[in-house]
């Protein structure tokens, strides 16, 4: 008998366990260090000359994430105690180990610039050019909670209640209603964009939205696998991931109390603005993103949104099943047949059980249903809910959950060291380190396939 040899490929875990002398060159090779150096280097010729090896310092910050070294203090201790590790980071014998203050100043300069986000976009472009990202990719959106290092706010002490005249409840009298409506309209107009309705984001550009994303740590709430509410104080990391290649195509950090759905449109706008060479075919998301403006934004970039339906105390129509398919008089669901792109309609045909039904030749049993998707984008998706094709596509959504798990377990996303808005630099370093490792793994596997 012949022995069938299964193809042996590298995984992300294996490259992290490889010896630093072999892995660091592969991981850091794709990174263009020049933009980072321009951001942190001294701009003026006056004052004392710099004696720091900025290149090695930047590499050591990325290696700190890869090696899961918790703090800058521990990184300096490792650099002092291990000459081999110092050489692997790019330091020479003539270089002294930088102080914590030097590292902090450099991180502050990086945080003040957009160089980490630009480097991430350049790496995604490299992966696309090398064929690791499909131009008509299927992408998924999800959020993950990130705890902050800031001190949790203490509860305010209850003050002695002051007697106030109770507000009159109910409909305003005609004499006061017009003034009250104008006041409410003015308040709504002056609210920040992320406190308004989601549809108000459609007319904004990504740059306008990014400037107003709240970044101060707040209390957040989510449901765990047991259906119980879990509270945390900190941030939310929002990712848009290529389901096949598992590359992070766009990412944003926000306060922990921001609704997941309010960050979907900025992620999609960032995708079309930063990566115009990508034309995603499907956008996958869970029920937390089930809002009509998100479906509309997906159509604007030429994609179809497949999002779990969120009931929101809505009652299903009696003539439809749970997937909004028509039901015949005997209670059987019609079958999804096809989608007509000319009229953007879904075609449903008779169920199999109708072949032996005595009503099949009567006028009371309709042979075909055609429903326009725009009549209700939440209910009528392409492909239709409940179809085999829908489930086949939607199960790819687990890719974004897998990336979230990788970032937390291997790339320090659950170890945010900076406080307040500066936590964004840790978030970006984690994603940059992950992308560098992912690109190195894909290149290794590609070379192994060619050699085989």
CSV table of C-alpha atoms in Angstrom, one decimal:
chain,number,residue,atom,x,y,z
A,1,UNK,CA,0.0,0.0,0.0
A,2,UNK,CA,1.1,3.5,-0.7
A,3,UNK,CA,1.7,5.9,2.2
A,4,UNK,CA,-0.3,9.2,1.8
A,5,UNK,CA,1.8,12.0,3.2
A,6,UNK,CA,-0.2,14.9,4.5
A,7,UNK,CA,1.2,18.4,3.7
A,8,UNK,CA,3.1,19.8,6.7
A,9,UNK,CA,2.7,23.5,7.1
A,10,UNK,CA,3.8,26.0,9.7
A,11,UNK,CA,1.3,27.4,12.2
A,12,UNK,CA,1.3,30.7,14.1
A,13,UNK,CA,2.1,29.0,17.4
A,14,UNK,CA,5.1,27.2,15.9
A,15,UNK,CA,6.8,30.3,14.6
A,16,UNK,CA,6.4,31.9,18.1
A,17,UNK,CA,8.2,28.8,19.6
A,18,UNK,CA,11.0,28.9,17.0
A,19,UNK,CA,14.4,30.2,18.2
A,20,UNK,CA,14.7,34.0,18.1
A,21,UNK,CA,17.8,33.9,15.9
A,22,UNK,CA,15.7,32.2,13.1
A,23,UNK,CA,12.2,33.7,13.7
A,24,UNK,CA,13.0,37.4,14.4
A,25,UNK,CA,14.5,37.9,10.9
A,26,UNK,CA,11.5,36.3,9.3
A,27,UNK,CA,9.0,38.3,11.4
A,28,UNK,CA,10.6,41.7,11.3
A,29,UNK,CA,11.8,41.5,7.6
A,30,UNK,CA,8.6,42.8,6.0
A,31,UNK,CA,8.4,45.9,8.3
A,32,UNK,CA,9.5,49.1,6.7
A,33,UNK,CA,11.3,50.8,9.6
A,34,UNK,CA,11.9,54.2,8.0
A,35,UNK,CA,8.5,55.7,8.7
A,36,UNK,CA,8.8,54.7,12.4
A,37,UNK,CA,12.3,56.2,12.5
A,38,UNK,CA,11.1,59.5,11.0
A,39,UNK,CA,8.4,59.7,13.7
A,40,UNK,CA,10.7,59.2,16.7
A,41,UNK,CA,14.0,60.7,15.5
A,42,UNK,CA,15.2,64.1,16.6
A,43,UNK,CA,13.9,66.9,14.3
A,44,UNK,CA,16.2,69.8,15.3
A,45,UNK,CA,20.0,69.9,15.1
A,46,UNK,CA,20.3,71.9,18.3
A,47,UNK,CA,21.0,70.4,21.7
A,48,UNK,CA,22.9,67.3,22.7
A,49,UNK,CA,23.2,64.6,20.0
A,50,UNK,CA,21.1,61.5,20.4
A,51,UNK,CA,23.0,58.4,21.4
A,52,UNK,CA,20.1,55.9,21.2
A,53,UNK,CA,19.7,53.1,18.7
A,54,UNK,CA,16.2,53.9,17.7
A,55,UNK,CA,16.0,51.0,15.2
A,56,UNK,CA,16.8,48.5,17.9
A,57,UNK,CA,14.4,50.2,20.4
A,58,UNK,CA,11.5,49.9,17.9
A,59,UNK,CA,12.3,46.3,17.2
A,60,UNK,CA,12.5,45.5,20.9
A,61,UNK,CA,9.0,47.0,21.4
A,62,UNK,CA,7.6,44.6,18.8
A,63,UNK,CA,9.6,41.7,20.2
A,64,UNK,CA,8.3,42.5,23.7
A,65,UNK,CA,4.8,41.8,22.4
A,66,UNK,CA,5.9,38.6,20.6
A,67,UNK,CA,7.8,37.3,23.6
A,68,UNK,CA,5.0,38.3,25.9
A,69,UNK,CA,7.2,40.4,28.2
A,70,UNK,CA,4.7,42.3,30.4
A,71,UNK,CA,6.4,45.7,31.0
A,72,UNK,CA,9.1,48.0,29.8
A,73,UNK,CA,10.9,47.4,33.1
A,74,UNK,CA,11.0,43.6,32.4
A,75,UNK,CA,12.2,44.3,28.8
A,76,UNK,CA,15.1,46.4,30.1
A,77,UNK,CA,16.0,43.6,32.6
A,78,UNK,CA,16.0,41.1,29.8
A,79,UNK,CA,18.2,43.3,27.7
A,80,UNK,CA,20.7,43.8,30.6
A,81,UNK,CA,20.8,40.1,31.6
A,82,UNK,CA,20.9,38.5,28.1
A,83,UNK,CA,23.6,39.6,25.6
A,84,UNK,CA,22.1,37.2,23.0
A,85,UNK,CA,18.7,38.8,23.4
A,86,UNK,CA,20.2,42.3,23.0
A,87,UNK,CA,21.9,41.3,19.7
A,88,UNK,CA,18.6,39.7,18.5
A,89,UNK,CA,16.9,43.0,19.1
A,90,UNK,CA,19.5,44.9,17.0
A,91,UNK,CA,21.6,46.5,19.8
A,92,UNK,CA,25.4,46.4,19.5
A,93,UNK,CA,28.1,46.2,22.2
A,94,UNK,CA,28.6,49.9,21.9
A,95,UNK,CA,24.9,50.6,22.7
A,96,UNK,CA,23.8,51.1,26.2
A,97,UNK,CA,20.4,49.8,27.3
A,98,UNK,CA,17.9,52.6,27.0
A,99,UNK,CA,16.2,53.9,30.1
A,100,UNK,CA,12.5,53.6,30.8
A,101,UNK,CA,12.1,57.3,30.2
A,102,UNK,CA,13.7,57.0,26.8
A,103,UNK,CA,11.3,54.2,25.9
A,104,UNK,CA,8.3,56.3,27.2
A,105,UNK,CA,9.3,59.3,25.2
A,106,UNK,CA,9.6,57.2,22.0
A,107,UNK,CA,6.3,55.6,22.6
A,108,UNK,CA,4.7,59.0,23.1
A,109,UNK,CA,6.0,60.2,19.7
A,110,UNK,CA,4.7,57.0,18.1
A,111,UNK,CA,1.3,57.5,19.8
A,112,UNK,CA,1.1,61.1,18.6
A,113,UNK,CA,1.6,60.0,15.0
A,114,UNK,CA,-0.4,57.6,12.8
A,115,UNK,CA,2.7,55.6,11.8
A,116,UNK,CA,1.6,52.3,13.4
A,117,UNK,CA,-1.7,52.3,11.6
A,118,UNK,CA,0.1,53.2,8.3
A,119,UNK,CA,2.6,50.4,8.8
A,120,UNK,CA,-0.3,47.9,9.4
A,121,UNK,CA,-1.9,49.1,6.1
A,122,UNK,CA,1.4,48.6,4.3
A,123,UNK,CA,1.7,45.0,5.6
A,124,UNK,CA,-1.9,44.3,4.4
A,125,UNK,CA,-0.9,45.6,1.0
A,126,UNK,CA,2.1,43.3,0.9
A,127,UNK,CA,0.0,40.3,1.8
A,128,UNK,CA,-2.4,41.2,-1.0
A,129,UNK,CA,0.4,41.5,-3.6
A,130,UNK,CA,1.8,38.2,-2.5
A,131,UNK,CA,-1.6,36.5,-3.0
A,132,UNK,CA,-2.4,35.9,0.7
A,133,UNK,CA,-5.6,38.0,0.6
A,134,UNK,CA,-8.3,37.4,-2.1
A,135,UNK,CA,-9.5,40.7,-3.7
A,136,UNK,CA,-13.1,39.5,-3.4
A,137,UNK,CA,-12.7,38.3,0.2
A,138,UNK,CA,-15.3,37.5,2.7
A,139,UNK,CA,-14.8,39.6,5.8
A,140,UNK,CA,-16.1,39.4,9.4
A,141,UNK,CA,-16.7,42.0,12.1
A,142,UNK,CA,-16.6,41.6,15.8
A,143,UNK,CA,-15.6,43.3,19.1
A,144,UNK,CA,-13.6,42.2,22.1
A,145,UNK,CA,-13.4,43.6,25.6
A,146,UNK,CA,-10.1,45.0,26.9
A,147,UNK,CA,-9.6,45.9,30.5
A,148,UNK,CA,-7.9,49.2,31.3
A,149,UNK,CA,-5.2,49.9,33.9
A,150,UNK,CA,-6.9,53.1,35.0
A,151,UNK,CA,-8.4,53.2,38.4
A,152,UNK,CA,-12.0,52.2,38.4
A,153,UNK,CA,-14.2,55.2,39.3
A,154,UNK,CA,-15.6,55.0,42.8
A,155,UNK,CA,-19.3,55.2,43.4
A,156,UNK,CA,-20.5,58.6,44.3
A,157,UNK,CA,-21.7,59.0,47.8
A,158,UNK,CA,-25.4,59.5,48.1
A,159,UNK,CA,-26.3,63.0,49.0
A,160,UNK,CA,-29.3,64.0,51.1
A,161,UNK,CA,-32.2,64.3,48.7
A,162,UNK,CA,-33.3,67.9,48.0
A,163,UNK,CA,-37.0,68.4,47.6
A,164,UNK,CA,-37.8,69.3,44.1
A,165,UNK,CA,-41.1,70.0,42.4
A,166,UNK,CA,-42.0,66.9,40.5
A,167,UNK,CA,-41.8,67.2,36.7
A,168,UNK,CA,-45.2,66.9,35.0
A,169,UNK,CA,-45.3,63.7,33.0
A,170,UNK,CA,-47.3,63.1,29.8
A,171,UNK,CA,-47.9,65.0,26.6
A,172,UNK,CA,-46.8,68.6,26.5
A,173,UNK,CA,-49.6,71.2,26.2
A,174,UNK,CA,-49.8,72.9,22.8
A,175,UNK,CA,-48.5,76.1,24.2
A,176,UNK,CA,-45.2,74.4,25.3
A,177,UNK,CA,-44.9,71.7,22.7
A,178,UNK,CA,-43.4,73.8,19.9
A,179,UNK,CA,-40.7,75.2,22.1
A,180,UNK,CA,-40.0,71.7,23.6
A,181,UNK,CA,-39.6,70.2,20.1
A,182,UNK,CA,-37.2,72.9,19.0
A,183,UNK,CA,-35.2,72.4,22.2
A,184,UNK,CA,-35.0,68.6,21.6
A,185,UNK,CA,-34.0,69.1,18.0
A,186,UNK,CA,-31.2,71.5,19.0
A,187,UNK,CA,-30.0,69.0,21.6
A,188,UNK,CA,-30.0,66.2,19.0
A,189,UNK,CA,-28.1,68.3,16.5
A,190,UNK,CA,-25.3,69.2,19.1
A,191,UNK,CA,-24.7,65.6,20.3
A,192,UNK,CA,-21.4,63.9,19.3
A,193,UNK,CA,-21.8,61.6,16.3
A,194,UNK,CA,-21.4,58.4,18.3
A,195,UNK,CA,-24.3,59.5,20.6
A,196,UNK,CA,-26.6,60.0,17.6
A,197,UNK,CA,-28.4,57.3,15.6
A,198,UNK,CA,-26.3,54.9,13.5
A,199,UNK,CA,-27.8,56.2,10.2
A,200,UNK,CA,-26.2,59.7,10.9
A,201,UNK,CA,-22.8,58.1,10.2
A,202,UNK,CA,-23.5,57.3,6.6
A,203,UNK,CA,-22.9,60.9,5.4
A,204,UNK,CA,-19.6,61.2,7.3
A,205,UNK,CA,-16.1,60.2,6.0
A,206,UNK,CA,-13.9,57.8,7.9
A,207,UNK,CA,-11.6,60.7,8.9
A,208,UNK,CA,-14.5,62.6,10.5
A,209,UNK,CA,-15.7,59.5,12.3
A,210,UNK,CA,-12.2,58.6,13.6
A,211,UNK,CA,-11.7,62.0,15.1
A,212,UNK,CA,-14.8,61.6,17.3
A,213,UNK,CA,-14.4,58.0,18.5
A,214,UNK,CA,-14.5,58.1,22.4
A,215,UNK,CA,-11.3,56.7,23.8
A,216,UNK,CA,-11.7,57.2,27.5
A,217,UNK,CA,-12.2,54.0,29.5
A,218,UNK,CA,-15.7,53.3,30.6
A,219,UNK,CA,-17.8,50.5,32.1
A,220,UNK,CA,-18.9,48.0,29.5
A,221,UNK,CA,-21.3,45.0,29.7
A,222,UNK,CA,-21.5,41.8,27.7
A,223,UNK,CA,-23.2,38.4,27.9
A,224,UNK,CA,-21.0,35.4,28.4
A,225,UNK,CA,-21.6,31.9,27.0
A,226,UNK,CA,-24.0,31.2,29.9
A,227,UNK,CA,-26.2,34.2,29.1
A,228,UNK,CA,-25.1,36.1,32.2
A,229,UNK,CA,-24.0,39.8,32.2
A,230,UNK,CA,-20.3,40.4,32.7
A,231,UNK,CA,-19.0,43.9,33.5
A,232,UNK,CA,-15.5,45.3,32.8
A,233,UNK,CA,-13.9,48.7,33.0
A,234,UNK,CA,-11.9,49.7,29.9
A,235,UNK,CA,-12.2,49.6,26.1
A,236,UNK,CA,-13.5,47.6,23.2
A,237,UNK,CA,-11.3,46.5,20.3
A,238,UNK,CA,-13.2,46.4,17.0
A,239,UNK,CA,-11.7,44.2,14.2
A,240,UNK,CA,-12.6,43.6,10.5
A,241,UNK,CA,-10.9,40.4,9.5
A,242,UNK,CA,-10.4,38.6,6.2
A,243,UNK,CA,-12.0,35.2,6.9
A,244,UNK,CA,-9.7,33.1,4.7
A,245,UNK,CA,-6.3,34.7,5.3
A,246,UNK,CA,-7.2,35.9,8.9
A,247,UNK,CA,-5.5,39.3,8.3
A,248,UNK,CA,-6.8,42.3,10.2
A,249,UNK,CA,-7.9,44.7,7.4
A,250,UNK,CA,-9.1,47.5,9.7
A,251,UNK,CA,-9.2,47.9,13.5
A,252,UNK,CA,-10.4,50.6,15.9
A,253,UNK,CA,-10.3,51.1,19.7
A,254,UNK,CA,-13.2,52.7,21.6
A,255,UNK,CA,-14.6,53.2,25.1
A,256,UNK,CA,-16.1,50.1,26.6
A,257,UNK,CA,-19.6,51.5,26.7
A,258,UNK,CA,-19.9,52.0,22.9
A,259,UNK,CA,-22.4,49.8,21.1
A,260,UNK,CA,-20.8,47.3,18.8
A,261,UNK,CA,-23.1,48.3,15.9
A,262,UNK,CA,-21.9,52.0,16.1
A,263,UNK,CA,-18.4,50.9,15.1
A,264,UNK,CA,-19.3,48.8,12.0
A,265,UNK,CA,-19.7,51.7,9.6
A,266,UNK,CA,-16.3,53.3,10.6
A,267,UNK,CA,-14.7,49.9,10.0
A,268,UNK,CA,-16.3,49.5,6.6
A,269,UNK,CA,-15.4,53.1,5.6
A,270,UNK,CA,-11.8,52.5,6.7
A,271,UNK,CA,-11.7,49.3,4.6
A,272,UNK,CA,-12.8,51.1,1.4
A,273,UNK,CA,-10.6,54.1,2.1
A,274,UNK,CA,-7.4,52.4,3.1
A,275,UNK,CA,-7.6,49.3,0.9
A,276,UNK,CA,-9.4,50.3,-2.4
A,277,UNK,CA,-7.9,47.3,-4.1
A,278,UNK,CA,-10.2,45.0,-2.1
A,279,UNK,CA,-13.8,44.4,-3.1
A,280,UNK,CA,-15.3,42.3,-0.4
A,281,UNK,CA,-18.2,40.1,-1.4
A,282,UNK,CA,-19.8,39.4,2.0
A,283,UNK,CA,-19.8,41.1,5.4
A,284,UNK,CA,-20.4,38.7,8.3
A,285,UNK,CA,-21.4,39.8,11.8
A,286,UNK,CA,-23.4,38.6,14.8
A,287,UNK,CA,-26.8,39.9,16.0
A,288,UNK,CA,-25.3,43.0,17.7
A,289,UNK,CA,-24.8,44.5,14.2
A,290,UNK,CA,-28.3,44.0,12.9
A,291,UNK,CA,-29.1,47.6,11.9
A,292,UNK,CA,-30.4,48.7,8.5
A,293,UNK,CA,-27.6,51.4,8.0
A,294,UNK,CA,-25.0,48.7,8.2
A,295,UNK,CA,-26.7,46.8,5.4
A,296,UNK,CA,-26.8,50.0,3.4
A,297,UNK,CA,-23.1,50.7,4.0
A,298,UNK,CA,-22.2,47.2,2.9
A,299,UNK,CA,-24.1,47.8,-0.3
A,300,UNK,CA,-22.2,51.0,-0.8
A,301,UNK,CA,-18.9,49.2,-1.0
A,302,UNK,CA,-20.4,46.5,-3.2
A,303,UNK,CA,-20.8,43.8,-0.6
A,304,UNK,CA,-23.7,41.8,0.9
A,305,UNK,CA,-24.2,41.8,4.7
A,306,UNK,CA,-25.0,38.5,6.4
A,307,UNK,CA,-25.9,39.3,9.9
A,308,UNK,CA,-27.8,37.3,12.5
A,309,UNK,CA,-31.3,38.5,12.9
A,310,UNK,CA,-32.0,40.3,16.2
A,311,UNK,CA,-35.6,39.9,17.2
A,312,UNK,CA,-35.8,42.9,19.5
A,313,UNK,CA,-39.2,41.8,20.8
A,314,UNK,CA,-40.6,41.7,17.3
A,315,UNK,CA,-43.3,39.2,16.4
A,316,UNK,CA,-42.8,37.1,13.3
A,317,UNK,CA,-45.6,37.2,10.6
A,318,UNK,CA,-47.9,34.3,10.8
A,319,UNK,CA,-47.4,33.5,7.1
A,320,UNK,CA,-43.6,33.2,7.4
A,321,UNK,CA,-41.3,30.8,9.3
A,322,UNK,CA,-38.3,31.8,11.5
A,323,UNK,CA,-36.2,32.5,8.4
A,324,UNK,CA,-38.9,34.7,6.8
A,325,UNK,CA,-39.7,32.1,4.1
A,326,UNK,CA,-43.3,31.9,3.0
A,327,UNK,CA,-45.4,29.1,4.4
A,328,UNK,CA,-48.0,27.1,2.4
A,329,UNK,CA,-51.5,26.3,3.8
A,330,UNK,CA,-50.2,23.0,5.2
A,331,UNK,CA,-47.5,24.8,7.2
A,332,UNK,CA,-44.5,23.8,5.0
A,333,UNK,CA,-41.8,26.4,4.2
A,334,UNK,CA,-41.1,27.4,0.7
A,335,UNK,CA,-37.5,26.7,-0.6
A,336,UNK,CA,-35.1,29.4,-1.6
A,337,UNK,CA,-34.3,29.0,-5.3
A,338,UNK,CA,-32.2,31.9,-6.6
A,339,UNK,CA,-31.6,35.7,-6.6
A,340,UNK,CA,-32.4,37.8,-9.6
A,341,UNK,CA,-29.8,40.7,-9.6
A,342,UNK,CA,-31.7,42.7,-12.2
A,343,UNK,CA,-34.6,43.3,-9.9
A,344,UNK,CA,-32.8,42.4,-6.7
A,345,UNK,CA,-35.5,39.8,-5.8
A,346,UNK,CA,-35.4,36.5,-4.0
A,347,UNK,CA,-37.2,33.6,-5.6
A,348,UNK,CA,-38.9,30.9,-3.4
A,349,UNK,CA,-40.5,27.8,-4.9
A,350,UNK,CA,-42.9,25.2,-3.5
A,351,UNK,CA,-41.7,22.9,-0.8
A,352,UNK,CA,-41.0,19.2,-1.5
A,353,UNK,CA,-44.0,18.1,0.4
A,354,UNK,CA,-46.3,19.9,-2.1
A,355,UNK,CA,-45.7,17.1,-4.7
A,356,UNK,CA,-48.2,14.8,-2.9
A,357,UNK,CA,-50.4,17.6,-1.6
A,358,UNK,CA,-54.1,17.6,-2.9
A,359,UNK,CA,-54.0,21.5,-3.1
A,360,UNK,CA,-51.1,21.7,-5.5
A,361,UNK,CA,-53.3,22.2,-8.6
A,362,UNK,CA,-55.7,24.6,-6.9
A,363,UNK,CA,-55.5,28.4,-7.1
A,364,UNK,CA,-55.1,28.6,-3.3
A,365,UNK,CA,-51.5,27.3,-3.4
A,366,UNK,CA,-49.0,29.7,-4.9
A,367,UNK,CA,-46.2,28.2,-7.0
A,368,UNK,CA,-43.6,30.9,-6.7
A,369,UNK,CA,-42.9,33.8,-4.4
A,370,UNK,CA,-40.7,36.7,-5.4
A,371,UNK,CA,-39.6,39.2,-2.7
A,372,UNK,CA,-37.5,42.3,-3.1
A,373,UNK,CA,-34.6,42.5,-0.7
A,374,UNK,CA,-35.0,46.2,-0.2
A,375,UNK,CA,-38.5,45.7,1.2
A,376,UNK,CA,-36.7,44.7,4.5
A,377,UNK,CA,-32.9,44.3,4.2
A,378,UNK,CA,-32.7,42.8,7.8
A,379,UNK,CA,-35.0,39.9,6.8
A,380,UNK,CA,-34.2,39.3,3.2
A,381,UNK,CA,-30.5,38.7,2.6
A,382,UNK,CA,-28.6,37.3,-0.4
A,383,UNK,CA,-28.3,34.3,-0.2
A,384,UNK,CA,-31.6,34.0,1.7
A,385,UNK,CA,-31.7,33.2,5.4
A,386,UNK,CA,-32.1,29.5,6.1
A,387,UNK,CA,-30.5,28.4,2.9
A,388,UNK,CA,-27.5,26.0,2.7
A,389,UNK,CA,-25.4,28.7,1.1
A,390,UNK,CA,-26.2,31.2,3.9
A,391,UNK,CA,-25.0,28.7,6.6
A,392,UNK,CA,-21.9,27.8,4.5
A,393,UNK,CA,-20.9,31.5,4.3
A,394,UNK,CA,-21.8,32.5,7.8
A,395,UNK,CA,-19.8,29.8,9.5
A,396,UNK,CA,-16.7,31.6,8.3
A,397,UNK,CA,-17.4,34.3,10.8
A,398,UNK,CA,-15.5,32.3,13.5
A,399,UNK,CA,-12.3,33.6,11.8
A,400,UNK,CA,-12.6,37.0,13.6
A,401,UNK,CA,-13.2,35.3,16.9
A,402,UNK,CA,-10.1,33.2,16.3
A,403,UNK,CA,-8.0,36.3,15.6
A,404,UNK,CA,-9.3,37.9,18.8
A,405,UNK,CA,-8.2,34.8,20.7
A,406,UNK,CA,-4.8,34.9,19.1
A,407,UNK,CA,-4.3,38.6,20.0
A,408,UNK,CA,-5.2,38.1,23.6
A,409,UNK,CA,-3.3,34.8,24.2
A,410,UNK,CA,-0.2,35.5,22.2
A,411,UNK,CA,0.1,39.2,21.5
A,412,UNK,CA,-0.6,41.0,24.7
A,413,UNK,CA,-4.0,42.5,23.8
A,414,UNK,CA,-5.2,41.6,27.3
A,415,UNK,CA,-2.2,43.4,28.9
A,416,UNK,CA,-2.7,47.1,28.1
A,417,UNK,CA,0.0,49.0,30.0
A,418,UNK,CA,-0.8,52.6,29.1
A,419,UNK,CA,-3.6,54.6,30.7
A,420,UNK,CA,-6.4,56.6,29.1
A,421,UNK,CA,-6.2,57.4,25.4
A,422,UNK,CA,-2.6,56.3,25.3
A,423,UNK,CA,-3.9,52.7,25.5
A,424,UNK,CA,-4.3,52.9,21.7
A,425,UNK,CA,-0.6,52.5,21.1
A,426,UNK,CA,-0.6,49.1,22.9
A,427,UNK,CA,-3.6,48.0,20.8
A,428,UNK,CA,-1.8,49.0,17.6
A,429,UNK,CA,1.4,47.3,18.6
A,430,UNK,CA,-0.5,44.0,19.3
A,431,UNK,CA,-2.1,44.1,15.9
A,432,UNK,CA,1.1,45.0,14.1
A,433,UNK,CA,3.0,42.2,15.8
A,434,UNK,CA,0.2,39.7,14.9
A,435,UNK,CA,0.3,40.8,11.2
A,436,UNK,CA,4.1,40.5,11.0
A,437,UNK,CA,3.9,36.9,12.4
A,438,UNK,CA,1.0,36.0,10.1
A,439,UNK,CA,2.8,37.2,7.0
A,440,UNK,CA,6.0,35.4,8.1
A,441,UNK,CA,4.0,32.1,8.5
A,442,UNK,CA,2.3,32.5,5.1
A,443,UNK,CA,5.7,33.2,3.4
A,444,UNK,CA,7.2,30.1,5.0
A,445,UNK,CA,4.3,27.9,4.0
A,446,UNK,CA,4.4,29.2,0.4
A,447,UNK,CA,8.1,28.5,0.1
A,448,UNK,CA,7.5,25.0,1.5
A,449,UNK,CA,4.8,24.3,-1.1
A,450,UNK,CA,7.1,25.5,-3.9
A,451,UNK,CA,10.0,23.3,-2.6
A,452,UNK,CA,7.7,20.3,-2.4
